[in-house]
């Protein structure tokens, strides 16, 4: 069914099926990596996936169901300051509910763009003395990077400067419920 949101999309970049396939692969890779001895938690506790709200919610929900090993998850919410403040300034809206000291932390993001958000989170988490920190992002906009951030698990790499929506990603809080990732028609931006 073509809904009102779909009529505003000019191009589908990643279909529902393509996303599902890639999420399955990443889930497998994460399960193998943490099972095969790269886990650093001295007490043998499972990794904690940290979902960066709100954009990564849909990705996390699908990803965790592709990981058959033990995991935990928690949520954090941050927002970028709008124009007029220093570039890359990030504000904490909601913190984690549980400590991550000694734990293997996997940050789950929708998009790493300039990298400022992930850089802020990584520094903040580092100060809490986790055993390890890795980054998983469905989309990696490599050419736009300004902060020194490397994505350990990337779903798709975007080489151009498209602004994308769907599968959790928004424009003005809309389009998160589209089941695929697409580009908005210019008249709706
Ligand atoms: P960064 O701090 O520049 O890396 O920005 C990361 C955040 O900006 C992501 O978590 C998204 O919420 C948002 N973002 C960046 N690019 C896009 C896009 O193309 N569509 C929707 N949100 C985006």
PDB file of C-alpha atoms and ligand atoms in Angstrom:
ATOM      1  CA  UNK A   1       0.000   0.000   0.000  1.00  0.00           C
ATOM      2  CA  UNK A   2       1.358   3.413  -0.967  1.00  0.00           C
ATOM      3  CA  UNK A   3       0.794   5.699   2.009  1.00  0.00           C
ATOM      4  CA  UNK A   4       1.140   9.436   2.396  1.00  0.00           C
ATOM      5  CA  UNK A   5       4.757   9.067   3.572  1.00  0.00           C
ATOM      6  CA  UNK A   6       5.762   6.947   0.603  1.00  0.00           C
ATOM      7  CA  UNK A   7       4.475   9.549  -1.841  1.00  0.00           C
ATOM      8  CA  UNK A   8       7.137  11.923  -0.509  1.00  0.00           C
ATOM      9  CA  UNK A   9      10.052   9.575  -1.247  1.00  0.00           C
ATOM     10  CA  UNK A  10      11.992  10.136  -4.476  1.00  0.00           C
ATOM     11  CA  UNK A  11      14.217   7.070  -4.300  1.00  0.00           C
ATOM     12  CA  UNK A  12      14.473   3.895  -2.253  1.00  0.00           C
ATOM     13  CA  UNK A  13      18.122   3.445  -1.297  1.00  0.00           C
ATOM     14  CA  UNK A  14      17.841   0.258   0.735  1.00  0.00           C
ATOM     15  CA  UNK A  15      14.769  -1.951   0.513  1.00  0.00           C
ATOM     16  CA  UNK A  16      13.179  -3.791   3.390  1.00  0.00           C
ATOM     17  CA  UNK A  17      14.702  -7.055   2.104  1.00  0.00           C
ATOM     18  CA  UNK A  18      18.200  -5.617   1.667  1.00  0.00           C
ATOM     19  CA  UNK A  19      18.121  -4.200   5.189  1.00  0.00           C
ATOM     20  CA  UNK A  20      16.896  -7.496   6.651  1.00  0.00           C
ATOM     21  CA  UNK A  21      19.687  -9.388   4.886  1.00  0.00           C
ATOM     22  CA  UNK A  22      22.371  -6.990   6.097  1.00  0.00           C
ATOM     23  CA  UNK A  23      21.043  -6.900   9.666  1.00  0.00           C
ATOM     24  CA  UNK A  24      21.175 -10.708   9.720  1.00  0.00           C
ATOM     25  CA  UNK A  25      24.825 -10.626   8.592  1.00  0.00           C
ATOM     26  CA  UNK A  26      25.803  -8.058  11.202  1.00  0.00           C
ATOM     27  CA  UNK A  27      24.008 -10.030  13.906  1.00  0.00           C
ATOM     28  CA  UNK A  28      25.974 -13.110  12.929  1.00  0.00           C
ATOM     29  CA  UNK A  29      29.250 -11.204  12.924  1.00  0.00           C
ATOM     30  CA  UNK A  30      28.569  -9.721  16.363  1.00  0.00           C
ATOM     31  CA  UNK A  31      27.597 -13.124  17.800  1.00  0.00           C
ATOM     32  CA  UNK A  32      30.775 -14.712  16.435  1.00  0.00           C
ATOM     33  CA  UNK A  33      33.056 -11.898  17.527  1.00  0.00           C
ATOM     34  CA  UNK A  34      31.879 -11.785  21.118  1.00  0.00           C
ATOM     35  CA  UNK A  35      31.697 -15.549  21.397  1.00  0.00           C
ATOM     36  CA  UNK A  36      35.167 -16.118  19.946  1.00  0.00           C
ATOM     37  CA  UNK A  37      37.062 -14.647  22.809  1.00  0.00           C
ATOM     38  CA  UNK A  38      37.076 -10.971  21.917  1.00  0.00           C
ATOM     39  CA  UNK A  39      34.831 -10.287  24.902  1.00  0.00           C
ATOM     40  CA  UNK A  40      36.873  -8.534  27.573  1.00  0.00           C
ATOM     41  CA  UNK A  41      34.459  -8.613  30.520  1.00  0.00           C
ATOM     42  CA  UNK A  42      36.496 -10.298  33.257  1.00  0.00           C
ATOM     43  CA  UNK A  43      33.398 -11.698  34.923  1.00  0.00           C
ATOM     44  CA  UNK A  44      32.161 -13.227  31.670  1.00  0.00           C
ATOM     45  CA  UNK A  45      28.990 -11.133  31.516  1.00  0.00           C
ATOM     46  CA  UNK A  46      27.345 -10.712  28.101  1.00  0.00           C
ATOM     47  CA  UNK A  47      27.850  -7.575  25.999  1.00  0.00           C
ATOM     48  CA  UNK A  48      25.527  -4.617  26.536  1.00  0.00           C
ATOM     49  CA  UNK A  49      24.071  -3.131  23.366  1.00  0.00           C
ATOM     50  CA  UNK A  50      23.358   0.555  23.882  1.00  0.00           C
ATOM     51  CA  UNK A  51      20.667   1.910  21.609  1.00  0.00           C
ATOM     52  CA  UNK A  52      20.980   5.591  20.776  1.00  0.00           C
ATOM     53  CA  UNK A  53      17.413   6.898  20.787  1.00  0.00           C
ATOM     54  CA  UNK A  54      15.377   7.593  18.840  1.00  0.00           C
ATOM     55  CA  UNK A  55      16.900   6.801  15.464  1.00  0.00           C
ATOM     56  CA  UNK A  56      18.439   3.410  16.290  1.00  0.00           C
ATOM     57  CA  UNK A  57      15.320   1.915  17.873  1.00  0.00           C
ATOM     58  CA  UNK A  58      14.089   0.046  14.784  1.00  0.00           C
ATOM     59  CA  UNK A  59      17.596  -1.202  13.955  1.00  0.00           C
ATOM     60  CA  UNK A  60      18.183  -2.430  17.516  1.00  0.00           C
ATOM     61  CA  UNK A  61      14.844  -4.248  17.583  1.00  0.00           C
ATOM     62  CA  UNK A  62      15.731  -6.200  14.445  1.00  0.00           C
ATOM     63  CA  UNK A  63      19.417  -6.640  15.295  1.00  0.00           C
ATOM     64  CA  UNK A  64      18.903  -8.230  18.713  1.00  0.00           C
ATOM     65  CA  UNK A  65      16.658 -10.865  17.152  1.00  0.00           C
ATOM     66  CA  UNK A  66      19.528 -11.864  14.863  1.00  0.00           C
ATOM     67  CA  UNK A  67      21.870 -12.498  17.797  1.00  0.00           C
ATOM     68  CA  UNK A  68      21.272 -15.931  19.308  1.00  0.00           C
ATOM     69  CA  UNK A  69      23.852 -15.528  22.093  1.00  0.00           C
ATOM     70  CA  UNK A  70      23.377 -13.812  25.466  1.00  0.00           C
ATOM     71  CA  UNK A  71      23.159 -10.024  25.317  1.00  0.00           C
ATOM     72  CA  UNK A  72      21.650  -7.192  27.315  1.00  0.00           C
ATOM     73  CA  UNK A  73      20.479  -3.841  26.068  1.00  0.00           C
ATOM     74  CA  UNK A  74      19.958  -0.361  27.461  1.00  0.00           C
ATOM     75  CA  UNK A  75      18.985   3.023  26.017  1.00  0.00           C
ATOM     76  CA  UNK A  76      20.486   6.482  25.922  1.00  0.00           C
ATOM     77  CA  UNK A  77      18.991   9.588  24.350  1.00  0.00           C
ATOM     78  CA  UNK A  78      21.008  12.555  23.121  1.00  0.00           C
ATOM     79  CA  UNK A  79      20.283  15.479  20.860  1.00  0.00           C
ATOM     80  CA  UNK A  80      22.454  17.838  18.877  1.00  0.00           C
ATOM     81  CA  UNK A  81      22.203  21.489  19.747  1.00  0.00           C
ATOM     82  CA  UNK A  82      20.595  23.463  16.924  1.00  0.00           C
ATOM     83  CA  UNK A  83      22.276  26.097  14.812  1.00  0.00           C
ATOM     84  CA  UNK A  84      23.915  28.985  16.585  1.00  0.00           C
ATOM     85  CA  UNK A  85      25.897  26.935  19.091  1.00  0.00           C
ATOM     86  CA  UNK A  86      29.288  25.335  18.636  1.00  0.00           C
ATOM     87  CA  UNK A  87      29.353  22.619  15.960  1.00  0.00           C
ATOM     88  CA  UNK A  88      29.092  19.102  17.283  1.00  0.00           C
ATOM     89  CA  UNK A  89      27.733  20.079  20.700  1.00  0.00           C
ATOM     90  CA  UNK A  90      25.631  17.226  22.056  1.00  0.00           C
ATOM     91  CA  UNK A  91      23.149  17.277  24.933  1.00  0.00           C
ATOM     92  CA  UNK A  92      22.249  14.281  27.108  1.00  0.00           C
ATOM     93  CA  UNK A  93      18.476  13.794  27.340  1.00  0.00           C
ATOM     94  CA  UNK A  94      18.278  10.362  28.973  1.00  0.00           C
ATOM     95  CA  UNK A  95      21.120   8.368  30.514  1.00  0.00           C
ATOM     96  CA  UNK A  96      21.615   4.608  30.802  1.00  0.00           C
ATOM     97  CA  UNK A  97      19.731   2.806  33.529  1.00  0.00           C
ATOM     98  CA  UNK A  98      22.556   0.499  34.597  1.00  0.00           C
ATOM     99  CA  UNK A  99      26.327   0.847  35.165  1.00  0.00           C
ATOM    100  CA  UNK A 100      28.667  -0.314  32.411  1.00  0.00           C
ATOM    101  CA  UNK A 101      31.846  -0.625  34.479  1.00  0.00           C
ATOM    102  CA  UNK A 102      33.760  -3.729  33.399  1.00  0.00           C
ATOM    103  CA  UNK A 103      31.260  -4.494  30.633  1.00  0.00           C
ATOM    104  CA  UNK A 104      31.658  -4.975  26.882  1.00  0.00           C
ATOM    105  CA  UNK A 105      29.722  -2.092  25.379  1.00  0.00           C
ATOM    106  CA  UNK A 106      28.403  -2.028  21.832  1.00  0.00           C
ATOM    107  CA  UNK A 107      26.917   1.331  20.845  1.00  0.00           C
ATOM    108  CA  UNK A 108      24.114   0.881  18.301  1.00  0.00           C
ATOM    109  CA  UNK A 109      23.438   3.933  16.106  1.00  0.00           C
ATOM    110  CA  UNK A 110      21.325   4.622  13.038  1.00  0.00           C
ATOM    111  CA  UNK A 111      23.801   6.921  11.257  1.00  0.00           C
ATOM    112  CA  UNK A 112      27.312   8.080  11.950  1.00  0.00           C
ATOM    113  CA  UNK A 113      27.571  11.335  10.026  1.00  0.00           C
ATOM    114  CA  UNK A 114      30.082  13.944  11.296  1.00  0.00           C
ATOM    115  CA  UNK A 115      30.837  11.534  14.154  1.00  0.00           C
ATOM    116  CA  UNK A 116      30.333  14.123  16.909  1.00  0.00           C
ATOM    117  CA  UNK A 117      27.466  12.244  18.553  1.00  0.00           C
ATOM    118  CA  UNK A 118      29.353   8.955  18.753  1.00  0.00           C
ATOM    119  CA  UNK A 119      32.507  10.741  19.859  1.00  0.00           C
ATOM    120  CA  UNK A 120      30.572  12.368  22.728  1.00  0.00           C
ATOM    121  CA  UNK A 121      29.040   9.042  23.742  1.00  0.00           C
ATOM    122  CA  UNK A 122      32.284   7.136  23.527  1.00  0.00           C
ATOM    123  CA  UNK A 123      34.103   9.644  25.724  1.00  0.00           C
ATOM    124  CA  UNK A 124      31.279   9.604  28.262  1.00  0.00           C
ATOM    125  CA  UNK A 125      31.187   5.812  28.374  1.00  0.00           C
ATOM    126  CA  UNK A 126      34.986   5.572  28.564  1.00  0.00           C
ATOM    127  CA  UNK A 127      34.909   7.579  31.779  1.00  0.00           C
ATOM    128  CA  UNK A 128      32.749   4.810  33.305  1.00  0.00           C
ATOM    129  CA  UNK A 129      35.526   2.211  32.781  1.00  0.00           C
ATOM    130  CA  UNK A 130      33.892  -0.397  30.561  1.00  0.00           C
ATOM    131  CA  UNK A 131      35.949  -3.446  29.495  1.00  0.00           C
ATOM    132  CA  UNK A 132      35.574  -2.490  25.816  1.00  0.00           C
ATOM    133  CA  UNK A 133      33.633  -0.182  23.530  1.00  0.00           C
ATOM    134  CA  UNK A 134      32.686  -0.895  19.932  1.00  0.00           C
ATOM    135  CA  UNK A 135      30.447   0.944  17.518  1.00  0.00           C
ATOM    136  CA  UNK A 136      27.749  -0.495  15.293  1.00  0.00           C
ATOM    137  CA  UNK A 137      25.901   1.785  12.868  1.00  0.00           C
ATOM    138  CA  UNK A 138      23.414   0.860  10.188  1.00  0.00           C
ATOM    139  CA  UNK A 139      24.633   3.724   7.987  1.00  0.00           C
ATOM    140  CA  UNK A 140      28.160   5.087   7.860  1.00  0.00           C
ATOM    141  CA  UNK A 141      28.504   8.414   6.026  1.00  0.00           C
ATOM    142  CA  UNK A 142      32.284   8.147   5.778  1.00  0.00           C
ATOM    143  CA  UNK A 143      33.065  11.235   3.642  1.00  0.00           C
ATOM    144  CA  UNK A 144      31.246  13.551   6.078  1.00  0.00           C
ATOM    145  CA  UNK A 145      33.313  12.584   9.091  1.00  0.00           C
ATOM    146  CA  UNK A 146      34.776  15.407  11.187  1.00  0.00           C
ATOM    147  CA  UNK A 147      35.408  13.658  14.527  1.00  0.00           C
ATOM    148  CA  UNK A 148      37.905  10.771  14.663  1.00  0.00           C
ATOM    149  CA  UNK A 149      35.428   7.902  14.776  1.00  0.00           C
ATOM    150  CA  UNK A 150      35.765   4.438  13.323  1.00  0.00           C
ATOM    151  CA  UNK A 151      32.681   2.230  12.933  1.00  0.00           C
ATOM    152  CA  UNK A 152      33.372  -1.419  13.842  1.00  0.00           C
ATOM    153  CA  UNK A 153      30.149  -2.818  12.363  1.00  0.00           C
ATOM    154  CA  UNK A 154      28.644  -0.802   9.500  1.00  0.00           C
ATOM    155  CA  UNK A 155      25.500  -1.866   7.672  1.00  0.00           C
ATOM    156  CA  UNK A 156      25.837   0.326   4.606  1.00  0.00           C
ATOM    157  CA  UNK A 157      28.355   2.982   3.646  1.00  0.00           C
ATOM    158  CA  UNK A 158      27.023   6.135   1.992  1.00  0.00           C
ATOM    159  CA  UNK A 159      29.492   7.952  -0.209  1.00  0.00           C
ATOM    160  CA  UNK A 160      27.237  10.822  -1.242  1.00  0.00           C
ATOM    161  CA  UNK A 161      25.612  13.485   0.842  1.00  0.00           C
ATOM    162  CA  UNK A 162      22.000  12.296   0.703  1.00  0.00           C
ATOM    163  CA  UNK A 163      19.694  13.032   3.610  1.00  0.00           C
ATOM    164  CA  UNK A 164      17.853   9.797   4.224  1.00  0.00           C
ATOM    165  CA  UNK A 165      14.747   8.764   6.150  1.00  0.00           C
ATOM    166  CA  UNK A 166      12.953   5.584   7.170  1.00  0.00           C
ATOM    167  CA  UNK A 167      13.747   2.500   9.241  1.00  0.00           C
ATOM    168  CA  UNK A 168      13.993   4.673  12.356  1.00  0.00           C
ATOM    169  CA  UNK A 169      15.530   7.736  10.720  1.00  0.00           C
ATOM    170  CA  UNK A 170      13.551  10.940  10.642  1.00  0.00           C
ATOM    171  CA  UNK A 171      13.094  14.314   9.109  1.00  0.00           C
ATOM    172  CA  UNK A 172      11.425  16.589  11.701  1.00  0.00           C
ATOM    173  CA  UNK A 173      10.401  13.453  13.658  1.00  0.00           C
ATOM    174  CA  UNK A 174       8.485  11.950  10.711  1.00  0.00           C
ATOM    175  CA  UNK A 175       9.194   8.941   8.443  1.00  0.00           C
ATOM    176  CA  UNK A 176      10.712   6.750  11.174  1.00  0.00           C
ATOM    177  CA  UNK A 177       8.014   4.127  10.514  1.00  0.00           C
ATOM    178  CA  UNK A 178       8.827   3.631   6.833  1.00  0.00           C
ATOM    179  CA  UNK A 179      10.052   0.030   6.508  1.00  0.00           C
ATOM    180  CA  UNK A 180      12.837   0.954   4.056  1.00  0.00           C
ATOM    181  CA  UNK A 181      15.434   3.724   3.705  1.00  0.00           C
ATOM    182  CA  UNK A 182      14.832   6.408   1.114  1.00  0.00           C
ATOM    183  CA  UNK A 183      15.502   9.962   0.032  1.00  0.00           C
ATOM    184  CA  UNK A 184      12.876  12.681   0.492  1.00  0.00           C
ATOM    185  CA  UNK A 185      11.652  14.654  -2.505  1.00  0.00           C
ATOM    186  CA  UNK A 186      13.173  18.154  -2.286  1.00  0.00           C
ATOM    187  CA  UNK A 187       9.771  19.830  -1.862  1.00  0.00           C
ATOM    188  CA  UNK A 188       9.339  18.042   1.491  1.00  0.00           C
ATOM    189  CA  UNK A 189      12.679  19.057   2.985  1.00  0.00           C
TER     190      UNK A 189
HETATM  191  P1  LIG B   1      26.613  13.068  13.772  1.00  0.00           P
HETATM  192  O1  LIG B   1      26.787  13.553  15.172  1.00  0.00           O
HETATM  193  O2  LIG B   1      26.845  14.172  12.756  1.00  0.00           O
HETATM  194  O3  LIG B   1      27.398  11.838  13.443  1.00  0.00           O
HETATM  195  O4  LIG B   1      25.086  12.787  13.573  1.00  0.00           O
HETATM  196  C1  LIG B   1      24.479  11.663  13.952  1.00  0.00           C
HETATM  197  C2  LIG B   1      22.983  11.826  14.004  1.00  0.00           C
HETATM  198  O5  LIG B   1      22.476  12.786  13.052  1.00  0.00           O
HETATM  199  C3  LIG B   1      22.344  10.514  13.633  1.00  0.00           C
HETATM  200  O6  LIG B   1      22.209   9.694  14.756  1.00  0.00           O
HETATM  201  C4  LIG B   1      21.024  10.963  13.056  1.00  0.00           C
HETATM  202  O7  LIG B   1      20.083  11.088  14.098  1.00  0.00           O
HETATM  203  C5  LIG B   1      21.287  12.324  12.461  1.00  0.00           C
HETATM  204  N1  LIG B   1      21.462  12.238  10.993  1.00  0.00           N
HETATM  205  C6  LIG B   1      22.592  12.408  10.289  1.00  0.00           C
HETATM  206  N2  LIG B   1      22.374  12.232   8.974  1.00  0.00           N
HETATM  207  C7  LIG B   1      21.054  11.943   8.839  1.00  0.00           C
HETATM  208  C8  LIG B   1      20.208  11.619   7.713  1.00  0.00           C
HETATM  209  O8  LIG B   1      20.613  11.563   6.532  1.00  0.00           O
HETATM  210  N3  LIG B   1      18.919  11.346   8.005  1.00  0.00           N
HETATM  211  C9  LIG B   1      18.409  11.373   9.270  1.00  0.00           C
HETATM  212  N4  LIG B   1      19.161  11.644  10.340  1.00  0.00           N
HETATM  213  C10 LIG B   1      20.476  11.941  10.137  1.00  0.00           C
END
